[in-house]
CSV table of C-alpha atoms in Angstrom, one decimal:
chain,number,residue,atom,x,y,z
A,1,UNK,CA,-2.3,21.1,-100.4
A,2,UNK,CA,-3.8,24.6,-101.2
A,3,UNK,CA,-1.7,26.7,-98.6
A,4,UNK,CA,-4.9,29.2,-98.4
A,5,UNK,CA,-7.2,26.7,-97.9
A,6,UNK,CA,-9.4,26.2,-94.6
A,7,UNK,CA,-8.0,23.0,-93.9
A,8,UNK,CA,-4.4,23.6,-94.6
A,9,UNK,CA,-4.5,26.5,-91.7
A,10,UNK,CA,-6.4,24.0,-89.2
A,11,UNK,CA,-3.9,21.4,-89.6
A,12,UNK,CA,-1.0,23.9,-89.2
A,13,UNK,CA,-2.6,25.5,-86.1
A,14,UNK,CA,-3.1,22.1,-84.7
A,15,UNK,CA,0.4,20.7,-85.3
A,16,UNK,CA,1.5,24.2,-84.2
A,17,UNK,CA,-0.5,23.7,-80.9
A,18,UNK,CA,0.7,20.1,-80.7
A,19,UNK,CA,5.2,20.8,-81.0
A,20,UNK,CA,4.9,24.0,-78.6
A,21,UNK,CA,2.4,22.1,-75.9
A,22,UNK,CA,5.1,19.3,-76.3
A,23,UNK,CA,8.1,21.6,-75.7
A,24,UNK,CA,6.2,23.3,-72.7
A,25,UNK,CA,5.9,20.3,-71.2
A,26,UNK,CA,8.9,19.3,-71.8
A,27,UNK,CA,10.2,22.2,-70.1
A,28,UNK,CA,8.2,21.9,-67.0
A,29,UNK,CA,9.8,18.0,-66.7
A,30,UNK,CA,13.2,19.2,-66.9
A,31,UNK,CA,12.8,22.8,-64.6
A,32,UNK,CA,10.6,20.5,-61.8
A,33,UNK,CA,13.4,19.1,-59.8
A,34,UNK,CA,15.1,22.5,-60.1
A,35,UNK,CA,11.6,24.2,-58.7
A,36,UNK,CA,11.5,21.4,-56.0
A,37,UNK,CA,14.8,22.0,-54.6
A,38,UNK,CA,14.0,25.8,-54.7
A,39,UNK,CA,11.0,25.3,-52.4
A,40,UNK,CA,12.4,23.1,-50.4
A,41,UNK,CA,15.6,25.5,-49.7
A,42,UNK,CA,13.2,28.2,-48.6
A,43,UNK,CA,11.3,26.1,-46.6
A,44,UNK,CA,14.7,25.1,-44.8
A,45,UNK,CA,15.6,28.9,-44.8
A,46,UNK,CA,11.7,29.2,-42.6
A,47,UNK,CA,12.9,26.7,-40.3
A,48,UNK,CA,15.8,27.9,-39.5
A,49,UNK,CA,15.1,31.4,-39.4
A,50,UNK,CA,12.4,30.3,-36.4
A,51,UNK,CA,15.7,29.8,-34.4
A,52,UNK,CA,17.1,33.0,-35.6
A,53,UNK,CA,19.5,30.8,-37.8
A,54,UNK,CA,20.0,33.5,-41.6
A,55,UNK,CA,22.3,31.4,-44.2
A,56,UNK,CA,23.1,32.6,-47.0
A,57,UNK,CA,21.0,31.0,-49.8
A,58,UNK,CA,23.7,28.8,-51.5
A,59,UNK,CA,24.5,27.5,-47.4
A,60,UNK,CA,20.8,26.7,-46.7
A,61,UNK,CA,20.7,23.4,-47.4
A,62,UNK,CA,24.2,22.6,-45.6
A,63,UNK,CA,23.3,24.6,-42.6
A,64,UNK,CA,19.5,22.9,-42.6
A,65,UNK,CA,21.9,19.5,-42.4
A,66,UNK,CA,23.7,21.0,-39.6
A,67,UNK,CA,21.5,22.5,-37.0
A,68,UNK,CA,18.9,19.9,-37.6
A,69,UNK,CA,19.6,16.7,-36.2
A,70,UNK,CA,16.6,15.1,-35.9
A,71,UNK,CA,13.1,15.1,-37.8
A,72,UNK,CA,10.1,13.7,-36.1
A,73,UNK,CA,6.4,12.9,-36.0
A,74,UNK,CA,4.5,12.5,-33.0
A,75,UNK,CA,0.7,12.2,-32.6
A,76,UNK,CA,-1.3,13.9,-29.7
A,77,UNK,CA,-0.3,11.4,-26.9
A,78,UNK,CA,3.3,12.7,-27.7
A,79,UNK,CA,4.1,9.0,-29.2
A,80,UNK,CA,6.4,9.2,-31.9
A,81,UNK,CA,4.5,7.7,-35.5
A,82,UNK,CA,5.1,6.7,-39.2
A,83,UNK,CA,5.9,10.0,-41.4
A,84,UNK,CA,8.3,12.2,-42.9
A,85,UNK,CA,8.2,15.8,-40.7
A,86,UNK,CA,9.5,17.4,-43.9
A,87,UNK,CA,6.7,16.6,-46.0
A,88,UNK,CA,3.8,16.9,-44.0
A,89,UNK,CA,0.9,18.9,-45.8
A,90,UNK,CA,-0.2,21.4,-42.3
A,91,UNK,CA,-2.9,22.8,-44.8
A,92,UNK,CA,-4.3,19.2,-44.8
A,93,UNK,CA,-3.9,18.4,-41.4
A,94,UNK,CA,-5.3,21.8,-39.6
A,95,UNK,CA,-8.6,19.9,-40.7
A,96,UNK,CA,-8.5,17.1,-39.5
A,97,UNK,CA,-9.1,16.3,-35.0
A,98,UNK,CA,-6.1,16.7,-33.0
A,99,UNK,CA,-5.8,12.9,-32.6
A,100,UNK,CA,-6.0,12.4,-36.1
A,101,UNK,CA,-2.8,14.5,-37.0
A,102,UNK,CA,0.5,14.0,-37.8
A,103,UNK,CA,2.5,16.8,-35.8
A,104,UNK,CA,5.8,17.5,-37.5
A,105,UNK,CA,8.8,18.5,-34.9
A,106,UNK,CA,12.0,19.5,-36.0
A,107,UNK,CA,15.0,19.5,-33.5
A,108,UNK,CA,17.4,22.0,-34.1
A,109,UNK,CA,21.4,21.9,-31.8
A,110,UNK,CA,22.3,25.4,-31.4
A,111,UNK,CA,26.4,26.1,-31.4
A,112,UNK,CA,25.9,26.1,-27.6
A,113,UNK,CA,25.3,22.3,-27.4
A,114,UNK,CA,21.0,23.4,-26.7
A,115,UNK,CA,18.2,22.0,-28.1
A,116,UNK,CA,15.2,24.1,-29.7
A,117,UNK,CA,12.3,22.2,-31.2
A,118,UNK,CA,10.4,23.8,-33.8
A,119,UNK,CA,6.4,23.4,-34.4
A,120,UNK,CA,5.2,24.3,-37.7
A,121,UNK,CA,2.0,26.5,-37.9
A,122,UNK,CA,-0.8,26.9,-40.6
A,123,UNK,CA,-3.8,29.2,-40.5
A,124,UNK,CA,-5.7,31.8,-42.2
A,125,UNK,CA,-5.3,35.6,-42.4
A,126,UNK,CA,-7.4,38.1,-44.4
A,127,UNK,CA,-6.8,37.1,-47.8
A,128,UNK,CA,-5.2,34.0,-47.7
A,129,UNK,CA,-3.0,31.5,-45.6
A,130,UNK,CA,-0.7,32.4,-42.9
A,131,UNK,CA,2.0,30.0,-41.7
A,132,UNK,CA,4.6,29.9,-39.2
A,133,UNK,CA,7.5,28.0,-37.5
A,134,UNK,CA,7.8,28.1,-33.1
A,135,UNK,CA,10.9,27.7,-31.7
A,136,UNK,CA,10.9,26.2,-28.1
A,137,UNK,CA,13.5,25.3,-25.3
A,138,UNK,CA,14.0,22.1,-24.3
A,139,UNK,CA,12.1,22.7,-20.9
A,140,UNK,CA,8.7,22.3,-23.5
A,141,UNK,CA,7.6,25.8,-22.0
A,142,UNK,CA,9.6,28.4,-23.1
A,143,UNK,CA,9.6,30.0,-26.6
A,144,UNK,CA,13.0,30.7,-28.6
A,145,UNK,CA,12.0,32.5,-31.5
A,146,UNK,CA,9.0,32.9,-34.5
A,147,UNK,CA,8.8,33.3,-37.9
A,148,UNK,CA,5.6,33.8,-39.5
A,149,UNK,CA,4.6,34.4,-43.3
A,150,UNK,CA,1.2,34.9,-45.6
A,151,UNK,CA,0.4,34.4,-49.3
A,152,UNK,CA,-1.2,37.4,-49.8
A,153,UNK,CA,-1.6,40.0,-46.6
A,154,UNK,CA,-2.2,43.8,-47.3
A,155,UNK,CA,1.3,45.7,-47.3
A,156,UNK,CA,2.2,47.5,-44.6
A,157,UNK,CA,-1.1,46.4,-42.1
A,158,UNK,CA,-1.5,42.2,-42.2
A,159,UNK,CA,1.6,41.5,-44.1
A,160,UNK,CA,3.3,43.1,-40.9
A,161,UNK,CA,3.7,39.8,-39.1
A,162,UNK,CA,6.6,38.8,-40.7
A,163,UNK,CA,8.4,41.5,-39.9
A,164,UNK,CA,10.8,41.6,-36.9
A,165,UNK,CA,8.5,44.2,-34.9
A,166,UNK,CA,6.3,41.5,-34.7
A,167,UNK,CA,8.2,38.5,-34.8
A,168,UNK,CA,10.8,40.2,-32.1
A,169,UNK,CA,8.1,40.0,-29.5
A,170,UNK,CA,8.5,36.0,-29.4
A,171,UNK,CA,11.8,36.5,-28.1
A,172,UNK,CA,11.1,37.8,-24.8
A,173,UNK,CA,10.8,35.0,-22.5
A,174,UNK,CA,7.3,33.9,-23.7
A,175,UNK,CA,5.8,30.5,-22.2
A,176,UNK,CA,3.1,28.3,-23.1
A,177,UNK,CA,2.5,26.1,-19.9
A,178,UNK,CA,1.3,29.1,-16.5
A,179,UNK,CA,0.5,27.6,-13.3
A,180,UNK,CA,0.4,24.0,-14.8
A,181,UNK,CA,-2.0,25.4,-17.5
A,182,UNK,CA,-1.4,25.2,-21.2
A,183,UNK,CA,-2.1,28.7,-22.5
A,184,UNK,CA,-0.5,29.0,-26.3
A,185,UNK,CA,0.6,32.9,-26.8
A,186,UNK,CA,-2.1,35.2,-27.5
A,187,UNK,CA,-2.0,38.0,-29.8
A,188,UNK,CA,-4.0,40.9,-28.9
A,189,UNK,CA,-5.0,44.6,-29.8
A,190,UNK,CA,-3.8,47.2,-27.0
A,191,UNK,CA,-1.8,45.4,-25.1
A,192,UNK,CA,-4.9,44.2,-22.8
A,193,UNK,CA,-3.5,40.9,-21.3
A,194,UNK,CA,-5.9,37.6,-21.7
A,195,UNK,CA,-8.5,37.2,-19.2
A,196,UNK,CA,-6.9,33.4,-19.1
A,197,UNK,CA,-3.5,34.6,-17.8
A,198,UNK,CA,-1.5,33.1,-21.2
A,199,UNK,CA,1.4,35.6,-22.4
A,200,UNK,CA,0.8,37.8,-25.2
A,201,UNK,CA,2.4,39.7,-27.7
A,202,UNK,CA,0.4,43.0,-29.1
A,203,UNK,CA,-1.3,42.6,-32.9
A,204,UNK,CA,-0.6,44.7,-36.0
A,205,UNK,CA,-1.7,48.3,-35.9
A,206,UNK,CA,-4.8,48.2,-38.4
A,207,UNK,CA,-4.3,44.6,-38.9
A,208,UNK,CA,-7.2,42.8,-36.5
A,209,UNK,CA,-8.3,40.1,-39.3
A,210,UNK,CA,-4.5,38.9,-39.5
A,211,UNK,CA,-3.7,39.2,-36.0
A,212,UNK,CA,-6.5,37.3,-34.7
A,213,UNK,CA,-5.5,35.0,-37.5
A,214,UNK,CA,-2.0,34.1,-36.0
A,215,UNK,CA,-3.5,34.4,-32.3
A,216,UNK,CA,-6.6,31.5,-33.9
A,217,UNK,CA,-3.2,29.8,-35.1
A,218,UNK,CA,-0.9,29.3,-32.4
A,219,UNK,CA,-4.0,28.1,-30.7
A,220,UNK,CA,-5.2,25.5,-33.1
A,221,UNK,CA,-1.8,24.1,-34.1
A,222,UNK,CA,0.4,24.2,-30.8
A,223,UNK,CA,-2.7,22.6,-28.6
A,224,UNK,CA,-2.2,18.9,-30.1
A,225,UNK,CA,1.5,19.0,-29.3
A,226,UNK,CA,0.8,19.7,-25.4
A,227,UNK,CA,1.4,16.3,-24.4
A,228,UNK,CA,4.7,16.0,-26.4
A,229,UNK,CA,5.8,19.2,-24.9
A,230,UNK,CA,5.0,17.9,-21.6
A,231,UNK,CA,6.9,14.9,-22.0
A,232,UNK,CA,10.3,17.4,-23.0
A,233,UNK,CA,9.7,19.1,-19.4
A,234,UNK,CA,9.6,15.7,-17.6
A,235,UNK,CA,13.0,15.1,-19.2
């Protein structure tokens, strides 16, 4: 075959196309599980770090084994259902009504013999999604801890939430249940305290969009697991 002919160069380009695609792909196959276990590590590494827990990243997975002793999911009643707590997709199940969901819960055993049960969050901030993970004390009330992350908040103003001048403010003997109300943590601008008597922590300076973003949050995702929470301060 003429080597400077039309044809020749369109069947190189295609068989060219055709061995790379194949070795890209193959690739992908082999680097997948790898990626998997990757996410799956930092997702552990969230959990964990809602309860103030930092391994090193070659002890996450160990440490995830450790502290968490039991994986749930309960529906709005409280009632334990069918699912796998690890997998649920919260982007997926923000949109659906509250007696629709699935509501992960993951129970972590501190070294002092306590119980914390951690409540994933998923919302949106500015540019993109915000997420989250709520420690609270076994009396259903009381929060232990935060940590709270975005996909693509502005540096230094919304991206501010997951840093521990905002996250620190969950630690100070926050509670969602007041006077036999259930009032999920408020974030607001100023320090002005909610009309509704909930606890509050203050936004991000020059970050309104994202701090009304976690405050819209905490609201929509802690809500469905009132009567579960209930249930842990009745034990």
């Amino acid at each position: 075959m003429n080597k400077q002919s039309n044809v020749y160069t369109t069947i190189y380009i295609i068989v060219l196309v055709l061995v790379v695609g194949t070795a890209l792909a193959a690739i992908s196959l082999a680097l997948k599980p790898r990626q998997q276990q990757n996410e799956d590590n930092d997702k552990r590494r969230q959990i964990l770090a809602a309860v103030h827990l930092t391994p090193a990243a070659d002890e996450v997975a160990a440490d995830f084994e450790k502290y968490i002793v039991e994986q749930l999911v309960v529906n709005s009643k409280g009632e334990p259902i069918e699912g796998d707590a690890f997998t649920v997709n919260m982007a997926e199940q923000i949109k659906l009504p509250d007696a629709e969901r699935q509501l992960p819960v993951f129970v972590c055993r501190m070294t002092d013999g306590s119980d914390k049960y951690i409540l994933p969050a998923y919302g949106a901030g500015l540019w993109g999604p915000i997420w989250g993970y709520i420690a609270i004390d076994s009396d259903g009330s009381t929060i232990y801890g935060a940590y709270f992350a975005h996909e693509g908040e502005t540096p230094g103003l919304g991206a501010e939430i997951e840093k521990p001048a905002f996250t620190d403010q969950f630690n100070q003997n926050l509670h969602l249940f007041k006077d036999g109300k259930f009032l999920p943590v408020e974030v607001v601008k100023g320090g002005v305290a909610p009309a509704n008597g909930a606890d509050y922590v203050n936004g991000i300076s020059g970050g309104t969009i994202t701090s009304k973003g976690v405050s819209t949050m905490l609201d929509n995702c802690l809500t469905p697991y009132k009567s579960y929470l209930e249930k842990l301060s009745n034990e």
